[in-house]
Coordinates of C-alpha atoms in Angstrom, one line a residue:
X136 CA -30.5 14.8 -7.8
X137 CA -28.4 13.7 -10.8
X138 CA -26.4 10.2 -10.6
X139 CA -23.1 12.5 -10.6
X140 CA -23.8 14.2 -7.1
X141 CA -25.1 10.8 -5.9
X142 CA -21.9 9.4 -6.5
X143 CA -20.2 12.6 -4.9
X144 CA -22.3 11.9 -1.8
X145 CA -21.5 8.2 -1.8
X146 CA -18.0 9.0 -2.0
X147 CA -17.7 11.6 0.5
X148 CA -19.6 8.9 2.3
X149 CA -17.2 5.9 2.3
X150 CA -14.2 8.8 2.8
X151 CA -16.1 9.4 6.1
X152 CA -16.5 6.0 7.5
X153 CA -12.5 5.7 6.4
X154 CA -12.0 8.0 8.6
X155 CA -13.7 6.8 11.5
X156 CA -12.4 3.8 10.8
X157 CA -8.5 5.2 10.8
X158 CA -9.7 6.9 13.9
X159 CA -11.0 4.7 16.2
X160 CA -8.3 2.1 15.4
X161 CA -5.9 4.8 16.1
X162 CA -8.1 5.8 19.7
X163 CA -8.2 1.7 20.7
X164 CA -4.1 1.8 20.1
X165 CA -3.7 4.3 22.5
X166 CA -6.1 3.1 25.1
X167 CA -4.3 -0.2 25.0
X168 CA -1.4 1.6 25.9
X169 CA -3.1 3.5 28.7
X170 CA -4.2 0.2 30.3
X171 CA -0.8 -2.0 28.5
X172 CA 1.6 0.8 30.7
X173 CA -0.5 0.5 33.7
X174 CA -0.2 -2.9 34.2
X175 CA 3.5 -2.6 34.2
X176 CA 4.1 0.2 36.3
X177 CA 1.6 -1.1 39.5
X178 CA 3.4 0.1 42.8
X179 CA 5.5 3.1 40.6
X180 CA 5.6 6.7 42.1
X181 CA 4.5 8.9 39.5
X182 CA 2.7 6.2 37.2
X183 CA 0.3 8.5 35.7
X184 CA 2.8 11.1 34.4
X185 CA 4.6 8.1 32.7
X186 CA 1.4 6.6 31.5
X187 CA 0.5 9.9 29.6
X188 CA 3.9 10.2 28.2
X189 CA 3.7 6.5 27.1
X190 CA 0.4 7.5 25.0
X191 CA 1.7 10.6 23.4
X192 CA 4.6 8.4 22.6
X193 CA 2.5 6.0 21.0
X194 CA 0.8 8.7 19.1
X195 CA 4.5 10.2 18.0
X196 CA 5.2 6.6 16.9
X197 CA 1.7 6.6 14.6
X198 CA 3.1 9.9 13.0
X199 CA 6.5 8.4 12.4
X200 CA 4.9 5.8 10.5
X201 CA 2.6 8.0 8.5
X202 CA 5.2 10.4 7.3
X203 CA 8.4 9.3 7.4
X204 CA 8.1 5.6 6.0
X205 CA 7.0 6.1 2.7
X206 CA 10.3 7.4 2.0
X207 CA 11.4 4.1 2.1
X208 CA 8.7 2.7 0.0
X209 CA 6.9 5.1 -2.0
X210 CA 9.3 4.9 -4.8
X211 CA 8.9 1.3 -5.3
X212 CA 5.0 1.6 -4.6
X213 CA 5.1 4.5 -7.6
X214 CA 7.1 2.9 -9.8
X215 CA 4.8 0.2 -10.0
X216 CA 7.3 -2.3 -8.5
X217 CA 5.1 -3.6 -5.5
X218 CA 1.7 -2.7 -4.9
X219 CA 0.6 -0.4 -2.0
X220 CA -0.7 -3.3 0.1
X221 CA 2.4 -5.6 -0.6
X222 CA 4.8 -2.2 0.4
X223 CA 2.7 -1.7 3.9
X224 CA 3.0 -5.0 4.3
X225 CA 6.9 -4.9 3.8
X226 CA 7.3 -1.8 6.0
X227 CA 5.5 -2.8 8.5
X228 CA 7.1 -5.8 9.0
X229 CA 11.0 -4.5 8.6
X230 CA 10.1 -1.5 10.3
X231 CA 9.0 -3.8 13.6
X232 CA 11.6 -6.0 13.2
X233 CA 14.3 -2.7 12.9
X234 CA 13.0 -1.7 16.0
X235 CA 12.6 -4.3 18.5
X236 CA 15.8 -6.4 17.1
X237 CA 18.3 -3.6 16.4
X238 CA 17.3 -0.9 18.2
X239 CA 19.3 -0.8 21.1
X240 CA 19.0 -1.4 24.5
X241 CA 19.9 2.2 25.6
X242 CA 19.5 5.6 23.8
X243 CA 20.5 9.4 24.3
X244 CA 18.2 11.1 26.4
X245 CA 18.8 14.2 24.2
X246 CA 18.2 14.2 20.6
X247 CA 21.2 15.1 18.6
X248 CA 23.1 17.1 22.1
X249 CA 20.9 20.1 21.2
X250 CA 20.7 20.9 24.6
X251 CA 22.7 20.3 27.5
X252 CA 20.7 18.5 30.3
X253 CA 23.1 19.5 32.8
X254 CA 21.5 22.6 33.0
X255 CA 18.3 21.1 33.8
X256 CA 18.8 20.0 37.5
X257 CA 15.2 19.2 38.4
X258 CA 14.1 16.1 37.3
X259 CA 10.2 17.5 37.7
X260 CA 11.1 19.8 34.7
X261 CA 12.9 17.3 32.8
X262 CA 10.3 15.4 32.2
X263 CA 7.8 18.4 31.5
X264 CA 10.5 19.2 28.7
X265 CA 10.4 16.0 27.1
X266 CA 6.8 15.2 27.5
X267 CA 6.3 19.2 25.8
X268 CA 9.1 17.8 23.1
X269 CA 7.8 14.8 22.0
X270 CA 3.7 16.1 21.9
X271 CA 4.9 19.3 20.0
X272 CA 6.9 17.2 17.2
X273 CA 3.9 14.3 17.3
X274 CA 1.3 17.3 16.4
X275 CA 3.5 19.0 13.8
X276 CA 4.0 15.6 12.2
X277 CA 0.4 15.1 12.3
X278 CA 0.0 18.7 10.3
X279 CA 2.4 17.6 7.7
X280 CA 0.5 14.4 7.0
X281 CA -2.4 16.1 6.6
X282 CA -1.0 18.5 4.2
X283 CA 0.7 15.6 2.5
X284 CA 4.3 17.1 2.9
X285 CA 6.9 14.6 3.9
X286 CA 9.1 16.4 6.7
X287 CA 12.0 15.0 8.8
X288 CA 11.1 13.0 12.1
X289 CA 14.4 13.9 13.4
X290 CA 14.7 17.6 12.9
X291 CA 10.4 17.3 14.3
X292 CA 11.8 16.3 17.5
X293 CA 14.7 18.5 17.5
X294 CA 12.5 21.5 17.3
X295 CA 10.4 20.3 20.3
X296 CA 13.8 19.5 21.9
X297 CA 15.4 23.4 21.8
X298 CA 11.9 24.9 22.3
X299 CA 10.9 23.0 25.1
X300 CA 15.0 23.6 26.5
X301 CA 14.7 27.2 25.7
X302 CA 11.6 28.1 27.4
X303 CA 12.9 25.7 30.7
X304 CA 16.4 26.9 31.1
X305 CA 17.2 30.0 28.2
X306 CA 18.7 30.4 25.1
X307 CA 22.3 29.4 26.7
X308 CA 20.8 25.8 27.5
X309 CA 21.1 25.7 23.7
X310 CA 23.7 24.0 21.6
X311 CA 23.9 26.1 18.6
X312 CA 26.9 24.6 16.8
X313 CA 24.4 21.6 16.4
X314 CA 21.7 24.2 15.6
X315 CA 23.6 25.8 12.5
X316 CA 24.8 21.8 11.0
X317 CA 21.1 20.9 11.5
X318 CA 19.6 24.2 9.1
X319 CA 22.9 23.1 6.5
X320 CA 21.4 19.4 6.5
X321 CA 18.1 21.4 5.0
X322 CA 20.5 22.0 2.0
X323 CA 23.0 19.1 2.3
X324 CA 20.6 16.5 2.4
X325 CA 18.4 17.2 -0.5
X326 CA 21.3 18.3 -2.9
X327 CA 22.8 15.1 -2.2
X328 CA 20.5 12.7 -2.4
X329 CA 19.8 14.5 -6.0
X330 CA 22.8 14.9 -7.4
X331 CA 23.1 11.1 -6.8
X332 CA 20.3 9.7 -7.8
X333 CA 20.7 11.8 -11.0
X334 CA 24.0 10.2 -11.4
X335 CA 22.7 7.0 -11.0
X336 CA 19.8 7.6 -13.8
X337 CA 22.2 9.4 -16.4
X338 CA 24.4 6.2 -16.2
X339 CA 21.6 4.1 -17.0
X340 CA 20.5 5.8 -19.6
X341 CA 23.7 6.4 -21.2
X342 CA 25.0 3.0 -20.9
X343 CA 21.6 1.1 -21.0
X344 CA 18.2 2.9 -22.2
X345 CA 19.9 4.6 -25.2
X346 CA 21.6 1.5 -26.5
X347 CA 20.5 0.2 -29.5
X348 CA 20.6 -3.2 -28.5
X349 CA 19.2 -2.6 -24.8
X350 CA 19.1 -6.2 -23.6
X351 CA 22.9 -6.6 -24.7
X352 CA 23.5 -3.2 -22.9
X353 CA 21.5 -5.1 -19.8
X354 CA 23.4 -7.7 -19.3
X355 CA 26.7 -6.4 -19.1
X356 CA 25.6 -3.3 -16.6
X357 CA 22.5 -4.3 -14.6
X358 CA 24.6 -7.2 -12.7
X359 CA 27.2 -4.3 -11.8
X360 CA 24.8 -1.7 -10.8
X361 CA 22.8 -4.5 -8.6
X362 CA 26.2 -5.2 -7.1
X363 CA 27.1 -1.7 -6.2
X364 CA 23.3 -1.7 -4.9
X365 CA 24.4 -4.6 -2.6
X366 CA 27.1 -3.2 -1.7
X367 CA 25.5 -0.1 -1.1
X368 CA 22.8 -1.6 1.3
X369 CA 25.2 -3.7 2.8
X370 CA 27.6 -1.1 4.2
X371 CA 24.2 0.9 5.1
X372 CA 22.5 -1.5 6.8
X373 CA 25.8 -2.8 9.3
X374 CA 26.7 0.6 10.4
X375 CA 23.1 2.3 10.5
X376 CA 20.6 -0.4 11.1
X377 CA 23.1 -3.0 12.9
X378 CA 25.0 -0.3 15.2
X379 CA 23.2 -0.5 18.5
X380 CA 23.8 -4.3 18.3
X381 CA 27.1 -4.9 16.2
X382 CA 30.2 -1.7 16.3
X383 CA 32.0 -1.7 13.0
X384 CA 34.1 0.6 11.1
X385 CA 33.5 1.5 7.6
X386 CA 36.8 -0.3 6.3
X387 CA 35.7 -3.5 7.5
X388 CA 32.3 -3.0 6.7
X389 CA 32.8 -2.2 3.1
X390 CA 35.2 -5.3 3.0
X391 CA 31.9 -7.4 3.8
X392 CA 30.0 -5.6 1.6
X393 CA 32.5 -6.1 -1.3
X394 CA 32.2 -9.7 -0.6
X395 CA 28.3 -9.6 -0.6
X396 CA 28.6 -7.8 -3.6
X397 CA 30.8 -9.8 -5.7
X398 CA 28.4 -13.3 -4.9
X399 CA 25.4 -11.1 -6.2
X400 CA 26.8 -10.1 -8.9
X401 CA 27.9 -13.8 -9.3
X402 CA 24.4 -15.0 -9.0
X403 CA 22.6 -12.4 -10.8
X404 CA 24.8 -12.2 -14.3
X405 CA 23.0 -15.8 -14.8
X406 CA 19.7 -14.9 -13.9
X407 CA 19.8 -11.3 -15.8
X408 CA 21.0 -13.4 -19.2
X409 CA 18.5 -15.9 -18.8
X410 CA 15.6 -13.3 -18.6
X411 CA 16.6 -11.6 -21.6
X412 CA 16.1 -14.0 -23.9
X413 CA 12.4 -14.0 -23.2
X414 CA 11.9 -9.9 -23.1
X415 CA 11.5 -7.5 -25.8
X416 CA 14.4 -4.9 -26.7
X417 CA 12.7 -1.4 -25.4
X418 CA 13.1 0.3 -22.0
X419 CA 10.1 -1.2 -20.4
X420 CA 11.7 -5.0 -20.2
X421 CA 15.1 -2.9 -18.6
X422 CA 12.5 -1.9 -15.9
X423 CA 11.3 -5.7 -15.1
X424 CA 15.1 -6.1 -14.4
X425 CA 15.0 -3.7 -11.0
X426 CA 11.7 -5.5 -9.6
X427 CA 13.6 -7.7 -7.3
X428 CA 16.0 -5.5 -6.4
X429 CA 13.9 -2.5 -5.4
X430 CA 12.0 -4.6 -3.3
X431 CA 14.8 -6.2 -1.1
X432 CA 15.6 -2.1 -1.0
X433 CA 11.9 -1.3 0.6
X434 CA 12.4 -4.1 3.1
X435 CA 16.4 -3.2 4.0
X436 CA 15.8 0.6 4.6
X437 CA 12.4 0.1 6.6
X438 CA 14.6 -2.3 8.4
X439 CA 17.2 0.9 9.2
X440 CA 14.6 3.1 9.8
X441 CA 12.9 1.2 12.3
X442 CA 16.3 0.6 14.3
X443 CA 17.3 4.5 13.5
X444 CA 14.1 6.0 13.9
X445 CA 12.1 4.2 16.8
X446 CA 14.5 6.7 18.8
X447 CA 12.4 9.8 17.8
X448 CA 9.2 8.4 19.2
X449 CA 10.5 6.1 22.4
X450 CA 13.8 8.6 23.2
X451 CA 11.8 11.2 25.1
X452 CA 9.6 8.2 26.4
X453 CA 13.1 6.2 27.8
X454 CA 14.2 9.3 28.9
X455 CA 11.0 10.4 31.2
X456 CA 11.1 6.8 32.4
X457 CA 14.5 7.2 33.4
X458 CA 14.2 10.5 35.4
X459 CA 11.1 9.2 36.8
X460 CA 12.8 5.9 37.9
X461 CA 15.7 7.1 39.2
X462 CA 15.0 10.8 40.3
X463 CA 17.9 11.8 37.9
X464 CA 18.6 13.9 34.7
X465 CA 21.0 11.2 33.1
X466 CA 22.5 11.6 29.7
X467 CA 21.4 8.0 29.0
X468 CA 18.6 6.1 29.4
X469 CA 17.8 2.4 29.5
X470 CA 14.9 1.3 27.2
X471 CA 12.4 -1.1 28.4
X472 CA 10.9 -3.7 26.7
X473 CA 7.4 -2.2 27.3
X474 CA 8.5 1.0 25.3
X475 CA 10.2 -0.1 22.5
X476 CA 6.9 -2.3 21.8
X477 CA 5.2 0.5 21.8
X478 CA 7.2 2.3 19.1
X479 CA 7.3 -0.6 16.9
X480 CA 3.8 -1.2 17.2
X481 CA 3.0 2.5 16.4
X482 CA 5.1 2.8 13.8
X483 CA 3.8 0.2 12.2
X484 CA -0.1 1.1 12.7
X485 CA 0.4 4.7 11.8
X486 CA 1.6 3.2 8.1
X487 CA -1.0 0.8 7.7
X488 CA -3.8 3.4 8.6
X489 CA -2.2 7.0 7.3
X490 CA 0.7 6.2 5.6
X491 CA -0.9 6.0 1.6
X492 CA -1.2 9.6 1.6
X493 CA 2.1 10.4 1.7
X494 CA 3.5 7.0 0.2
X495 CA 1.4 8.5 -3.1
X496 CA 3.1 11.7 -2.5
X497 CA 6.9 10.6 -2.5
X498 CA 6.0 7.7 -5.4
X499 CA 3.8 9.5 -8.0
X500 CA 2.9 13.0 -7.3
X501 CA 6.2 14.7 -7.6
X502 CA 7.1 13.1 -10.9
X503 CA 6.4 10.0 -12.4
X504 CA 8.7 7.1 -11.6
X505 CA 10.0 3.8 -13.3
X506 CA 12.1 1.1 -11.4
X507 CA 15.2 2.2 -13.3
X508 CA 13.9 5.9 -11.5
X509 CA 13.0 4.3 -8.2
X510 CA 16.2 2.4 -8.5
X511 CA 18.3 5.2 -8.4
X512 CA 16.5 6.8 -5.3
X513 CA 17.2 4.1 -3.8
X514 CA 20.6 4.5 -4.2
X515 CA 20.8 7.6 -3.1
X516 CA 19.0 7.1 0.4
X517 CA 21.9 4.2 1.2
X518 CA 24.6 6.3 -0.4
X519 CA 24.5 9.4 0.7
X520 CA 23.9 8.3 4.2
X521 CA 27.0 6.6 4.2
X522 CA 29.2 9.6 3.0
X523 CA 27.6 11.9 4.9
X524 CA 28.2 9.4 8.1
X525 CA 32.0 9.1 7.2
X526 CA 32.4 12.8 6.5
X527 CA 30.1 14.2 9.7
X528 CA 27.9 15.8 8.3
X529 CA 24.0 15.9 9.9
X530 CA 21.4 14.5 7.2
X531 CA 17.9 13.5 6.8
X532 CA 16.3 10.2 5.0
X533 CA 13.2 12.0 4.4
X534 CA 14.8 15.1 3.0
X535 CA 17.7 12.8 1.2
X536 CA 14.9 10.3 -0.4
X537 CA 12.8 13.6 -2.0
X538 CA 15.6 14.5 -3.1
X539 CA 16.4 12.1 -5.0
X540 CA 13.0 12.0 -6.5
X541 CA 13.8 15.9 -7.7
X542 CA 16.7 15.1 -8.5
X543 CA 15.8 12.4 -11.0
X544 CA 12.3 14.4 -12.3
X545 CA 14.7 17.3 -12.6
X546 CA 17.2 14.9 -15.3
X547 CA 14.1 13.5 -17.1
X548 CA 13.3 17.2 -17.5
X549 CA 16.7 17.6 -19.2
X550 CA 16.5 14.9 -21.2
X551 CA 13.0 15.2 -22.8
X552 CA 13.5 18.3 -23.5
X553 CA 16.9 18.1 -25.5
X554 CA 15.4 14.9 -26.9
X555 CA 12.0 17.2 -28.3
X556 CA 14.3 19.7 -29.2
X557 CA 16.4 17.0 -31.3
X558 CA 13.2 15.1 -33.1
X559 CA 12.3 18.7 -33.8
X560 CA 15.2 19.6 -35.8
X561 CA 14.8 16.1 -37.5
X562 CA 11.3 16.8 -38.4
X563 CA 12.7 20.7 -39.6
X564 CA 15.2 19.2 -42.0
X565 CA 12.9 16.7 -43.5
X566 CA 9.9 19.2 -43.8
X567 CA 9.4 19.2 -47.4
X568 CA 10.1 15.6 -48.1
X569 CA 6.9 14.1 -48.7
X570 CA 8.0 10.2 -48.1
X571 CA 6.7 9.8 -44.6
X572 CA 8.4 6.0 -44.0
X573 CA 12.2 8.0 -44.9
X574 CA 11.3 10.4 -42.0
X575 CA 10.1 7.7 -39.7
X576 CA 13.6 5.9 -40.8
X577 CA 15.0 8.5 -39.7
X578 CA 13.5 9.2 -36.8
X579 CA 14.3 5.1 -35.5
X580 CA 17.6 6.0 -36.5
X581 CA 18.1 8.4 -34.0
X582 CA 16.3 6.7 -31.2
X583 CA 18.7 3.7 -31.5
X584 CA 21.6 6.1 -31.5
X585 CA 23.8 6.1 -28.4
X586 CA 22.9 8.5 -26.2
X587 CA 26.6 10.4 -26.4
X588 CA 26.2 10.1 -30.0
X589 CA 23.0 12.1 -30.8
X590 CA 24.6 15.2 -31.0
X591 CA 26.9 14.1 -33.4
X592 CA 24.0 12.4 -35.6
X593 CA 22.1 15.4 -35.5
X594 CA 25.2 17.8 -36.7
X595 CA 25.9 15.3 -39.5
X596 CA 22.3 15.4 -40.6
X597 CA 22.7 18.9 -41.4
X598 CA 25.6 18.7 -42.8
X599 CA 24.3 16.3 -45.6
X600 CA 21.4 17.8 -45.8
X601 CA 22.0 21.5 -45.8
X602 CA 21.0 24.1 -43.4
X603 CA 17.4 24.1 -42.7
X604 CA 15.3 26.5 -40.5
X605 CA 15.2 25.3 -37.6
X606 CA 12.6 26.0 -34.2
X607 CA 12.9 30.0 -33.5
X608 CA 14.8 30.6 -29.9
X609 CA 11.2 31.0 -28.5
X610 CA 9.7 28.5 -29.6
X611 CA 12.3 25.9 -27.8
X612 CA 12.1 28.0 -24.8
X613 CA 8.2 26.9 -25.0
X614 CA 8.9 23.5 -25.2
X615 CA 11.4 23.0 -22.6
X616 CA 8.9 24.7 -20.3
X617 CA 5.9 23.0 -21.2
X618 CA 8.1 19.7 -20.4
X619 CA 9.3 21.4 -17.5
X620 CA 6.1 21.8 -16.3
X621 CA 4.8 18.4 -16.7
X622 CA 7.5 16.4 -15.6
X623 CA 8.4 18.1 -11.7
X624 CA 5.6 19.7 -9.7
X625 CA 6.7 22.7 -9.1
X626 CA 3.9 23.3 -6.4
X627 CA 5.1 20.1 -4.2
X628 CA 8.6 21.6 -4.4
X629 CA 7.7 24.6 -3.0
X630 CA 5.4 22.9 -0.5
X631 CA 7.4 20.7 0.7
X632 CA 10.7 23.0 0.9
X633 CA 8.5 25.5 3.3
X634 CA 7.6 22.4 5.1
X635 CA 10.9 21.6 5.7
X636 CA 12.2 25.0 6.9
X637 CA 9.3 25.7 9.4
X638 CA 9.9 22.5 10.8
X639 CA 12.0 23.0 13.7
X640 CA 10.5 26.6 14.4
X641 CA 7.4 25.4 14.6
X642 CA 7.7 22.6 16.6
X643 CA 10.0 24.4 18.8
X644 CA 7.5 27.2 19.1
X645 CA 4.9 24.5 19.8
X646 CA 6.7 22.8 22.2
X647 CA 7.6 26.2 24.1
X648 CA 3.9 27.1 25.0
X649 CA 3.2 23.2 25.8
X650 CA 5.9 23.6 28.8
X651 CA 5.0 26.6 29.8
X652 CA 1.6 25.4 29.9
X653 CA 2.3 21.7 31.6
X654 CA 4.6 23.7 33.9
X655 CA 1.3 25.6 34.8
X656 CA -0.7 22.9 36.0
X657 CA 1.7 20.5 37.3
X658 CA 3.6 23.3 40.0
X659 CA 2.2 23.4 43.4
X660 CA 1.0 26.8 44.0

């Protein structure tokens, strides 16, 4: 055998103890929990029901950590901002700390009022419901992790929910006003996070990147855009990752964040100025100036996720205690310290061990990212939250935070390929001249040209010059799609989009045949 299939075997190999590795970790978490639960519940009617819903639980918290974190860091992680280690590190961390600090002492025993509980009288199958809910959305997450698509945690469990409620108490258990906001957040939520993170990245590169003097440019627009950024995150984080412990409108929030926003700026004018003077005029040393802030980013919206989030993975749990407990459907549920350990700890476990797989996907496998890139999808996951909170409108982080990365693969697209089609025309015009350095001249010329003035270069160039051939119709058309086509994957669009709409059908479906097969062996005959 050759030294190439010896290194194929050795590593397919190391891939396989990886994954026994990942695996048994994952298998000693949950038996902890099996013996963690039954210590606390000695004495309790019913212990083993709540004990296996505390271990499918933990497993729903592993999946919530593999898939829906690295929407929080994979941008930073692709952009080269932190490494991979540093940004499990980071998540892991805020995403703990979100959880068992801000999230909440009590939470909705229904996810999102999809289905009325009112209508489920017996407590017995109540908690076969939720236990069908929460092992349905834990498996499809699972799937989607595998495939490497990022999906939504919340619209996961929301399919388990109205599957699960369906096949206990009929389609009229069913609230399907919620129903038809959740399928427009499938649109919403993407478009906007998009739109803004392209709106974010045209700025830059309008009023920044296409400067001639790009460190000039920096230091008059990077301590306004960190400021709006802190701003951003500060609103975010006080009425989405503070809520369940500090109420506050968005008036007085943004007041605060106004505040916190006008003392960075304060500070990092300075700072910005004073690293300038030791960087090089070209887009890279713009870059180094969004390291710092797309790292406070990571840690502030794990820390939101973890106090949003945790919900998904202990709700069901807190609410099968609850009935359990007290022998009661209730529309609220208390959350004991036991299970919001639990969530926090599986969260953060399911990152560390399965979440580079899909923190790769959101960072560098859609499109390749920059900090000034990353920066901007940062944005949009604090931003568009925040409108979409004031205006009512149901959205997903994970479907918000892709995108965003569409969105700004979708600009560079736009860009390159006016830019090519520009240097093309330059090139065209100068065809015959034989003095390479006057094309080259040229050519800088352009590049240091502002951005909203290359048009205008490029008609005046002809104009002096005289009409030249340019590229034939076609041959542009081949350009922009050859761009096109390496910018923005256009296989992990359509992945992920058909991931996202069989979401809630699938769990749902899932989670109708795990009740009516729970139902099965838990009725007396």
């Amino acid at each position: 055998m050759n030294s190439n299939g010896l290194s194929v075997i050795a590593r397919l190999n190391l891939l396989s103890r990886q994954d026994v590795f990942r695996l048994s970790i994952s298998i000693l978490f949950l038996i902890g929990i099996l013996l963690y639960v039954k210590a606390q519940l000695i004495g309790v009617p019913n212990s083993m029901t709540l004990i296996v819903a505390s271990i499918i639980g933990g497993y729903m918290a592993m999946n919530i950590g593999a898939n829906d974190v690295a929407n929080n860091v994979g941008p930073a992680v692709g952009s080269k901002a932190i490494t991979l280690v540093g940004a499990i590190v980071i998540a892991a961390i805020f995403e703990a700390a979100g959880a068992l600090i801000a999230g909440g002492s009590v939470v909705g025993t229904i996810k999102s009022g999809i289905i009325n509980p009112e209508q489920i009288n017996n407590p017995d199958v109540f908690v076969w419901l939720m236990i069908a809910a929460l092992l349905a959305a834990a498996v499809w997450l699972n799937a989607a992790t595998m495939i490497g698509a990022p999906v939504s945690t919340t619209h996961s469990i929301v399919g388990g929910v109205l599957g699960a409620g369906i096949a206990a108490g009929g389609l009229g258990i069913a609230n399907w006003d919620k129903m038809i906001q959740i399928v427009a957040s499938w649109v919403i939520s993407p478009v906007m996070g998009g739109l803004i993170a392209a709106a974010f990245l045209y700025t830059i590169e309008r009023q920044v990147i296409h400067q001639k003097d790009k460190l000039k440019a920096s230091e008059r627009i990077i301590p306004l855009l960190v400021g709006i950024m802190a701003w951003a995150f500060s609103v975010y984080l006080m009425m989405k990752g503070l809520k369940k412990l500090w109420k506050i409108d968005f008036l007085t929030a943004s007041i605060i964040g106004l505040v916190i926003a006008a003392a960075v700026v304060f500070i990092a004018r300075p700072l910005i100025k004073k690293a300038a003077l030791s960087l090089e005029n070209n887009r890279e040393s713009v870059n180094d100036m969004f390291v710092i802030p797309l790292i406070f980013s990571a840690a502030l919206l794990s820390f939101a996720h973890g106090a949003n989030d945790v919900a998904n993975a202990i709700g069901p749990l807190a609410a099968i205690n609850e009935a359990i407990m007290s022998g009661a459907v209730a529309g609220k549920a208390g959350i004991p310290l036991w299970i919001m350990v639990i969530g926090a700890i599986g969260i953060a476990i399911g990152l560390a061990l399965y979440g580079p797989k899909l923190i790769r996907t959101v960072g560098s496998e859609i499109t390749e990212l920059d900090k000034t890139r990353a920066y901007c999808i940062a944005m949009a996951a604090s931003i568009t939250v925040i409108i979409a909170t004031q205006l009512g409108l149901p959205v997903s982080s994970t479907h918000i935070a892709v995108g965003g990365v569409f969105g700004v693969g979708f600009l560079r697209e736009y860009f390159e390929a006016n830019m090519a089609h520009m240097i093309a025309q330059i090139k065209e015009h100068h065809a015959e001249d034989s003095d390479p350095v006057l094309v080259a001249a040229t050519l800088q010329e352009f590049e240091d040209t502002p951005l909203q003035e290359k048009g205008e270069f490029i008609r005046q160039m002809k104009a002096a010059n005289g009409p030249e051939q340019i590229l034939s119709k076609r041959d542009r058309k081949q350009m922009k799609a050859a761009y096109k086509q390496e910018l923005v994957q256009r296989s992990m669009l359509y992945k992920i989009a058909a991931a996202w709409v069989i979401t809630v059908p699938a769990s749902g479906l899932l989670a109708a045949m795990l009740y009516f097969m729970i139902r099965g062996m838990m009725m007396p005959y």
